[in-house]
PDB file of C-alpha atoms in Angstrom:
ATOM      1  CA  UNK A  30       0.741  53.839 -15.148  1.00 54.00           C
ATOM      2  CA  UNK A  31       4.188  53.163 -14.381  1.00 49.00           C
ATOM      3  CA  UNK A  32       2.741  52.878 -10.413  1.00 51.00           C
ATOM      4  CA  UNK A  33       0.448  50.144 -11.643  1.00 50.00           C
ATOM      5  CA  UNK A  34       2.788  48.102 -13.285  1.00 48.00           C
ATOM      6  CA  UNK A  35       5.242  48.083 -10.998  1.00 48.00           C
ATOM      7  CA  UNK A  36       2.603  47.059  -7.684  1.00 52.00           C
ATOM      8  CA  UNK A  37       1.688  44.209 -10.198  1.00 59.00           C
ATOM      9  CA  UNK A  38       5.696  43.167 -10.655  1.00 54.00           C
ATOM     10  CA  UNK A  39       5.655  43.311  -6.388  1.00 55.00           C
ATOM     11  CA  UNK A  40       2.468  41.077  -5.954  1.00 57.00           C
ATOM     12  CA  UNK A  41       3.768  38.975  -8.338  1.00 63.00           C
ATOM     13  CA  UNK A  42       7.001  38.589  -6.437  1.00 67.00           C
ATOM     14  CA  UNK A  43       5.188  38.236  -3.177  1.00 67.00           C
ATOM     15  CA  UNK A  44       2.986  35.212  -4.506  1.00 70.00           C
ATOM     16  CA  UNK A  45       6.232  33.544  -5.319  1.00 71.00           C
ATOM     17  CA  UNK A  46       7.909  33.554  -2.568  1.00 66.00           C
ATOM     18  CA  UNK A  47       5.056  32.649  -0.923  1.00 62.00           C
ATOM     19  CA  UNK A  48       4.253  29.835  -3.054  1.00 65.00           C
ATOM     20  CA  UNK A  49       8.201  28.655  -2.683  1.00 63.00           C
ATOM     21  CA  UNK A  50       8.081  29.296   1.010  1.00 60.00           C
ATOM     22  CA  UNK A  51       5.253  26.731   1.420  1.00 60.00           C
ATOM     23  CA  UNK A  52       6.308  24.347  -0.963  1.00 68.00           C
ATOM     24  CA  UNK A  53      10.026  24.322   0.689  1.00 64.00           C
ATOM     25  CA  UNK A  54       8.218  23.972   4.117  1.00 60.00           C
ATOM     26  CA  UNK A  55       6.232  20.533   3.089  1.00 64.00           C
ATOM     27  CA  UNK A  56       9.150  19.022   1.416  1.00 69.00           C
ATOM     28  CA  UNK A  57      11.126  19.818   4.420  1.00 61.00           C
ATOM     29  CA  UNK A  58       8.525  18.068   6.344  1.00 58.00           C
ATOM     30  CA  UNK A  59       7.904  14.901   4.265  1.00 59.00           C
ATOM     31  CA  UNK A  60      12.039  14.671   4.144  1.00 56.00           C
ATOM     32  CA  UNK A  61      11.599  14.668   7.698  1.00 57.00           C
ATOM     33  CA  UNK A  62       8.537  11.997   8.190  1.00 56.00           C
ATOM     34  CA  UNK A  63      10.796   9.572   5.608  1.00 57.00           C
ATOM     35  CA  UNK A  64      14.028  10.223   7.748  1.00 48.00           C
ATOM     36  CA  UNK A  65      11.524   9.327  10.783  1.00 54.00           C
ATOM     37  CA  UNK A  66      10.059   6.306   9.259  1.00 46.00           C
ATOM     38  CA  UNK A  67      13.330   4.936   8.219  1.00 55.00           C
ATOM     39  CA  UNK A  68      15.100   4.947  11.954  1.00 48.00           C
ATOM     40  CA  UNK A  69      11.562   3.505  13.266  1.00 48.00           C
ATOM     41  CA  UNK A  70      11.879   0.445  10.674  1.00 42.00           C
ATOM     42  CA  UNK A  71      15.811   0.242  11.196  1.00 48.00           C
ATOM     43  CA  UNK A  72      15.738   0.213  14.997  1.00 50.00           C
ATOM     44  CA  UNK A  73      12.617  -2.707  14.673  1.00 49.00           C
ATOM     45  CA  UNK A  74      14.782  -4.504  12.135  1.00 51.00           C
ATOM     46  CA  UNK A  75      17.441  -4.332  14.425  1.00 52.00           C
ATOM     47  CA  UNK A  76      15.211  -5.501  17.223  1.00 55.00           C
ATOM     48  CA  UNK A  77      13.996  -8.454  15.271  1.00 49.00           C
ATOM     49  CA  UNK A  78      17.329  -9.432  14.417  1.00 60.00           C
ATOM     50  CA  UNK A  79      18.586 -10.295  17.751  1.00 56.00           C
ATOM     51  CA  UNK A  80      15.194 -11.935  18.489  1.00 65.00           C
ATOM     52  CA  UNK A  81      15.610 -15.844  20.075  1.00 72.00           C
ATOM     53  CA  UNK A  82      14.460 -17.933  17.008  1.00 74.00           C
ATOM     54  CA  UNK A  83      11.545 -20.864  17.842  1.00 88.00           C
ATOM     55  CA  UNK A  84       9.789 -23.166  15.778  1.00 92.00           C
ATOM     56  CA  UNK A  85       6.601 -21.985  13.742  1.00 94.00           C
ATOM     57  CA  UNK A  86       3.133 -23.671  15.296  1.00 95.00           C
ATOM     58  CA  UNK A  87       2.028 -26.615  13.906  1.00 95.00           C
ATOM     59  CA  UNK A  88      -1.294 -25.228  13.586  1.00 95.00           C
ATOM     60  CA  UNK A  89       0.200 -22.985  10.519  1.00 97.00           C
ATOM     61  CA  UNK A  90       1.328 -25.830   8.464  1.00 97.00           C
ATOM     62  CA  UNK A  91      -0.744 -26.731   5.443  1.00 97.00           C
ATOM     63  CA  UNK A  92      -1.065 -30.088   4.086  1.00 96.00           C
ATOM     64  CA  UNK A  93      -3.369 -30.003   1.300  1.00 96.00           C
ATOM     65  CA  UNK A  94      -6.239 -32.389   0.557  1.00 93.00           C
ATOM     66  CA  UNK A  95      -6.123 -33.582  -2.853  1.00 95.00           C
ATOM     67  CA  UNK A  96      -8.914 -35.806  -2.663  1.00 94.00           C
ATOM     68  CA  UNK A  97     -11.259 -33.303  -2.559  1.00 93.00           C
ATOM     69  CA  UNK A  98     -10.352 -31.952  -6.077  1.00 97.00           C
ATOM     70  CA  UNK A  99     -11.179 -33.499  -9.476  1.00 96.00           C
ATOM     71  CA  UNK A 100      -8.167 -35.270 -10.748  1.00 96.00           C
ATOM     72  CA  UNK A 101      -8.809 -37.077 -13.684  1.00 94.00           C
ATOM     73  CA  UNK A 102      -6.976 -39.979 -14.650  1.00 93.00           C
ATOM     74  CA  UNK A 103      -8.068 -39.561 -18.178  1.00 90.00           C
ATOM     75  CA  UNK A 104      -6.707 -36.578 -18.874  1.00 92.00           C
ATOM     76  CA  UNK A 105      -4.615 -35.422 -21.490  1.00 90.00           C
ATOM     77  CA  UNK A 106      -2.754 -32.412 -22.967  1.00 92.00           C
ATOM     78  CA  UNK A 107      -1.961 -29.110 -20.659  1.00 95.00           C
ATOM     79  CA  UNK A 108      -4.932 -30.059 -18.419  1.00 95.00           C
ATOM     80  CA  UNK A 109      -2.780 -33.563 -17.494  1.00 96.00           C
ATOM     81  CA  UNK A 110       0.319 -31.209 -17.273  1.00 97.00           C
ATOM     82  CA  UNK A 111      -1.230 -29.018 -14.997  1.00 97.00           C
ATOM     83  CA  UNK A 112      -2.725 -31.474 -13.133  1.00 97.00           C
ATOM     84  CA  UNK A 113       0.306 -33.103 -12.680  1.00 98.00           C
ATOM     85  CA  UNK A 114       1.783 -30.132 -11.354  1.00 98.00           C
ATOM     86  CA  UNK A 115      -0.164 -29.778  -8.484  1.00 98.00           C
ATOM     87  CA  UNK A 116       0.367 -32.760  -7.391  1.00 98.00           C
ATOM     88  CA  UNK A 117       3.706 -32.148  -7.775  1.00 98.00           C
ATOM     89  CA  UNK A 118       3.635 -28.880  -5.378  1.00 98.00           C
ATOM     90  CA  UNK A 119       1.187 -30.224  -3.165  1.00 98.00           C
ATOM     91  CA  UNK A 120       4.351 -32.456  -1.870  1.00 97.00           C
ATOM     92  CA  UNK A 121       6.541 -29.431  -0.407  1.00 98.00           C
ATOM     93  CA  UNK A 122       5.910 -28.467   2.556  1.00 98.00           C
ATOM     94  CA  UNK A 123       3.738 -25.009   3.419  1.00 98.00           C
ATOM     95  CA  UNK A 124       3.014 -22.474   5.618  1.00 97.00           C
ATOM     96  CA  UNK A 125      -0.016 -20.766   6.075  1.00 96.00           C
ATOM     97  CA  UNK A 126      -0.322 -17.649   8.626  1.00 95.00           C
ATOM     98  CA  UNK A 127      -3.896 -16.071   9.113  1.00 91.00           C
ATOM     99  CA  UNK A 128      -2.258 -12.859   7.796  1.00 88.00           C
ATOM    100  CA  UNK A 129       0.785 -10.950   5.618  1.00 86.00           C
ATOM    101  CA  UNK A 130       3.707 -10.806   8.008  1.00 89.00           C
ATOM    102  CA  UNK A 131       6.316  -8.824   6.836  1.00 88.00           C
ATOM    103  CA  UNK A 132       9.817 -10.085   7.116  1.00 88.00           C
ATOM    104  CA  UNK A 133      10.586  -7.808  10.339  1.00 90.00           C
ATOM    105  CA  UNK A 134       6.948  -9.644  12.077  1.00 90.00           C
ATOM    106  CA  UNK A 135       8.758 -13.089  10.635  1.00 89.00           C
ATOM    107  CA  UNK A 136      12.249 -12.077  12.459  1.00 87.00           C
ATOM    108  CA  UNK A 137      10.678 -10.787  15.937  1.00 89.00           C
ATOM    109  CA  UNK A 138       8.170 -14.056  16.051  1.00 89.00           C
ATOM    110  CA  UNK A 139      10.394 -16.558  14.940  1.00 92.00           C
ATOM    111  CA  UNK A 140      14.586 -15.312  14.523  1.00 89.00           C
ATOM    112  CA  UNK A 141      15.991 -13.847  12.223  1.00 89.00           C
ATOM    113  CA  UNK A 142      17.722 -17.524  11.509  1.00 88.00           C
ATOM    114  CA  UNK A 143      14.573 -19.039  10.572  1.00 91.00           C
ATOM    115  CA  UNK A 144      13.557 -16.627   8.024  1.00 92.00           C
ATOM    116  CA  UNK A 145      14.318 -18.290   4.559  1.00 93.00           C
ATOM    117  CA  UNK A 146      13.076 -21.484   5.289  1.00 95.00           C
ATOM    118  CA  UNK A 147       9.732 -19.626   6.474  1.00 96.00           C
ATOM    119  CA  UNK A 148       9.816 -17.519   3.622  1.00 95.00           C
ATOM    120  CA  UNK A 149      10.470 -20.670   1.130  1.00 97.00           C
ATOM    121  CA  UNK A 150       7.172 -22.375   3.171  1.00 97.00           C
ATOM    122  CA  UNK A 151       5.419 -19.418   2.397  1.00 97.00           C
ATOM    123  CA  UNK A 152       5.981 -19.463  -1.314  1.00 97.00           C
ATOM    124  CA  UNK A 153       5.677 -23.159  -1.806  1.00 98.00           C
ATOM    125  CA  UNK A 154       2.155 -22.522  -0.183  1.00 98.00           C
ATOM    126  CA  UNK A 155       1.582 -19.474  -2.603  1.00 97.00           C
ATOM    127  CA  UNK A 156       3.198 -21.391  -5.430  1.00 98.00           C
ATOM    128  CA  UNK A 157       0.399 -23.965  -4.776  1.00 98.00           C
ATOM    129  CA  UNK A 158      -2.548 -21.769  -4.798  1.00 98.00           C
ATOM    130  CA  UNK A 159      -0.740 -20.857  -8.796  1.00 98.00           C
ATOM    131  CA  UNK A 160      -0.561 -24.516  -9.587  1.00 98.00           C
ATOM    132  CA  UNK A 161      -4.559 -25.001  -8.906  1.00 98.00           C
ATOM    133  CA  UNK A 162      -5.183 -21.458 -11.012  1.00 98.00           C
ATOM    134  CA  UNK A 163      -3.374 -22.389 -13.986  1.00 97.00           C
ATOM    135  CA  UNK A 164      -4.781 -25.988 -13.875  1.00 97.00           C
ATOM    136  CA  UNK A 165      -8.504 -24.459 -13.800  1.00 97.00           C
ATOM    137  CA  UNK A 166      -7.688 -22.407 -16.649  1.00 96.00           C
ATOM    138  CA  UNK A 167      -6.471 -24.998 -18.645  1.00 96.00           C
ATOM    139  CA  UNK A 168      -9.453 -27.019 -18.301  1.00 95.00           C
ATOM    140  CA  UNK A 169     -11.292 -23.953 -19.320  1.00 93.00           C
ATOM    141  CA  UNK A 170      -9.531 -23.629 -22.277  1.00 90.00           C
ATOM    142  CA  UNK A 171      -9.273 -26.927 -23.676  1.00 80.00           C
ATOM    143  CA  UNK A 172     -11.581 -28.318 -26.366  1.00 62.00           C
ATOM    144  CA  UNK A 173     -12.799 -31.527 -25.917  1.00 53.00           C
ATOM    145  CA  UNK A 174     -12.154 -33.741 -29.294  1.00 52.00           C
ATOM    146  CA  UNK A 175     -14.238 -36.616 -27.799  1.00 52.00           C
ATOM    147  CA  UNK A 176     -18.122 -37.912 -28.620  1.00 48.00           C
ATOM    148  CA  UNK A 177     -20.393 -35.622 -26.543  1.00 49.00           C
ATOM    149  CA  UNK A 178     -18.135 -32.850 -26.608  1.00 70.00           C
ATOM    150  CA  UNK A 179     -20.937 -30.660 -25.178  1.00 76.00           C
ATOM    151  CA  UNK A 180     -21.155 -33.430 -21.800  1.00 77.00           C
ATOM    152  CA  UNK A 181     -17.146 -33.112 -21.744  1.00 80.00           C
ATOM    153  CA  UNK A 182     -17.080 -29.211 -21.745  1.00 82.00           C
ATOM    154  CA  UNK A 183     -19.465 -28.755 -19.171  1.00 87.00           C
ATOM    155  CA  UNK A 184     -17.670 -31.395 -17.185  1.00 90.00           C
ATOM    156  CA  UNK A 185     -14.981 -29.444 -17.190  1.00 92.00           C
ATOM    157  CA  UNK A 186     -16.134 -26.480 -16.467  1.00 93.00           C
ATOM    158  CA  UNK A 187     -17.588 -27.812 -13.463  1.00 95.00           C
ATOM    159  CA  UNK A 188     -14.183 -28.971 -12.472  1.00 96.00           C
ATOM    160  CA  UNK A 189     -12.789 -25.904 -13.369  1.00 97.00           C
ATOM    161  CA  UNK A 190     -15.219 -23.848 -11.025  1.00 97.00           C
ATOM    162  CA  UNK A 191     -14.325 -26.310  -7.503  1.00 97.00           C
ATOM    163  CA  UNK A 192     -11.127 -25.748  -8.184  1.00 98.00           C
ATOM    164  CA  UNK A 193     -11.812 -22.295  -7.894  1.00 98.00           C
ATOM    165  CA  UNK A 194     -13.564 -21.912  -5.274  1.00 97.00           C
ATOM    166  CA  UNK A 195     -11.252 -24.081  -3.734  1.00 97.00           C
ATOM    167  CA  UNK A 196      -8.606 -21.446  -4.311  1.00 98.00           C
ATOM    168  CA  UNK A 197     -11.109 -18.338  -3.083  1.00 97.00           C
ATOM    169  CA  UNK A 198     -10.906 -20.649   0.485  1.00 96.00           C
ATOM    170  CA  UNK A 199      -7.244 -20.632   0.487  1.00 96.00           C
ATOM    171  CA  UNK A 200      -6.933 -17.073  -0.130  1.00 95.00           C
ATOM    172  CA  UNK A 201      -6.046 -16.587  -3.456  1.00 96.00           C
ATOM    173  CA  UNK A 202      -4.302 -13.615  -4.271  1.00 95.00           C
ATOM    174  CA  UNK A 203      -4.319 -14.423  -8.369  1.00 96.00           C
ATOM    175  CA  UNK A 204      -6.464 -11.963 -10.051  1.00 96.00           C
ATOM    176  CA  UNK A 205      -8.036 -14.805 -12.460  1.00 96.00           C
ATOM    177  CA  UNK A 206      -9.109 -16.423  -9.563  1.00 97.00           C
ATOM    178  CA  UNK A 207     -11.986 -13.684  -9.469  1.00 97.00           C
ATOM    179  CA  UNK A 208     -12.427 -12.888 -12.749  1.00 97.00           C
ATOM    180  CA  UNK A 209     -12.776 -16.384 -14.343  1.00 96.00           C
ATOM    181  CA  UNK A 210     -15.164 -17.245 -11.209  1.00 97.00           C
ATOM    182  CA  UNK A 211     -17.247 -13.693 -12.022  1.00 97.00           C
ATOM    183  CA  UNK A 212     -17.712 -14.579 -15.750  1.00 96.00           C
ATOM    184  CA  UNK A 213     -19.283 -17.631 -14.519  1.00 96.00           C
ATOM    185  CA  UNK A 214     -21.296 -16.486 -11.703  1.00 97.00           C
ATOM    186  CA  UNK A 215     -22.531 -14.102 -14.419  1.00 96.00           C
ATOM    187  CA  UNK A 216     -23.508 -16.593 -17.051  1.00 94.00           C
ATOM    188  CA  UNK A 217     -25.568 -18.145 -14.469  1.00 95.00           C
ATOM    189  CA  UNK A 218     -27.390 -15.227 -13.188  1.00 95.00           C
ATOM    190  CA  UNK A 219     -25.557 -16.118  -9.302  1.00 96.00           C
ATOM    191  CA  UNK A 220     -25.482 -12.426  -7.545  1.00 95.00           C
ATOM    192  CA  UNK A 221     -24.706 -13.888  -3.836  1.00 96.00           C
ATOM    193  CA  UNK A 222     -21.453 -15.078  -5.734  1.00 97.00           C
ATOM    194  CA  UNK A 223     -20.453 -12.284  -7.360  1.00 97.00           C
ATOM    195  CA  UNK A 224     -21.150 -10.420  -4.217  1.00 96.00           C
ATOM    196  CA  UNK A 225     -18.905 -12.585  -2.393  1.00 97.00           C
ATOM    197  CA  UNK A 226     -16.510 -12.884  -4.375  1.00 97.00           C
ATOM    198  CA  UNK A 227     -16.371  -8.869  -3.760  1.00 97.00           C
ATOM    199  CA  UNK A 228     -16.271  -8.833  -0.323  1.00 96.00           C
ATOM    200  CA  UNK A 229     -12.731 -10.567  -0.359  1.00 96.00           C
ATOM    201  CA  UNK A 230     -11.522  -7.978  -2.908  1.00 96.00           C
ATOM    202  CA  UNK A 231     -10.188  -5.509   0.027  1.00 93.00           C
ATOM    203  CA  UNK A 232      -8.635  -8.477   1.815  1.00 90.00           C
ATOM    204  CA  UNK A 233      -6.360 -10.452  -0.480  1.00 93.00           C
ATOM    205  CA  UNK A 234      -5.325  -7.115  -2.540  1.00 94.00           C
ATOM    206  CA  UNK A 235      -3.492  -4.138  -1.509  1.00 89.00           C
ATOM    207  CA  UNK A 236      -2.456  -2.701  -4.161  1.00 93.00           C
ATOM    208  CA  UNK A 237      -5.328  -0.001  -4.902  1.00 95.00           C
ATOM    209  CA  UNK A 238      -4.535  -0.029  -8.230  1.00 95.00           C
ATOM    210  CA  UNK A 239      -5.506  -3.921  -8.487  1.00 95.00           C
ATOM    211  CA  UNK A 240      -7.699  -3.356  -5.974  1.00 95.00           C
ATOM    212  CA  UNK A 241     -10.226  -0.884  -7.707  1.00 96.00           C
ATOM    213  CA  UNK A 242      -9.543  -2.856 -11.475  1.00 96.00           C
ATOM    214  CA  UNK A 243     -11.029  -6.441  -9.662  1.00 97.00           C
ATOM    215  CA  UNK A 244     -13.887  -4.488  -7.963  1.00 97.00           C
ATOM    216  CA  UNK A 245     -15.032  -2.653 -11.655  1.00 97.00           C
ATOM    217  CA  UNK A 246     -14.691  -5.839 -13.283  1.00 97.00           C
ATOM    218  CA  UNK A 247     -16.813  -7.533 -10.709  1.00 97.00           C
ATOM    219  CA  UNK A 248     -19.384  -4.833 -10.749  1.00 96.00           C
ATOM    220  CA  UNK A 249     -19.451  -5.171 -14.589  1.00 96.00           C
ATOM    221  CA  UNK A 250     -20.330  -8.825 -14.854  1.00 95.00           C
ATOM    222  CA  UNK A 251     -23.112  -8.178 -11.720  1.00 92.00           C
ATOM    223  CA  UNK A 252     -24.810  -5.997 -14.318  1.00 92.00           C
ATOM    224  CA  UNK A 253     -24.537  -8.127 -17.233  1.00 87.00           C
ATOM    225  CA  UNK A 254     -25.761 -10.910 -15.167  1.00 77.00           C
TER     226      UNK A 254
END
């Protein structure tokens, strides 16, 4: 009986030792990979910092065309505030690259001296898209106190949808863009519209959690349509 217990204890200890060795091995391997990636990043960053600066190509500068948007002279309240905000931000210099560039890529392409200016212009672009989304949101939330209320509400919805669809064309990275449009498309059974939004999600959102959340939201709306 004692021998059986002893064998079991020895066997258990061997299992623990093997598992500990495996864990140490993977921890060591993971540490080596982290150090390798860190060294690679530092090397690339050092090379990028030594790149000679040059101007960004004119094709990447973005100038909003406000004439295509539903600006209203009779806008009031929060809608007017958000509409004015769009007009204000639209005056700033913006850069819109065809894909997201890391700081290292920007420094490699245009030099470290231009990094702050370039990222500022990129921020202006995203600020403009954000202002458009907020404007559309204000239109959807504002209640009309005028006569022909139903007609007023329908027009505001049309204006909001037009703005939101425009932000999709501008590669919007704001979840509300796709959620508001999915709500609308579901209400009119526009399956093609929802499918189009689904196609955009993988390119717009790198965070896996946000991506899955949006895809699930759009799929649910598609089922409700």
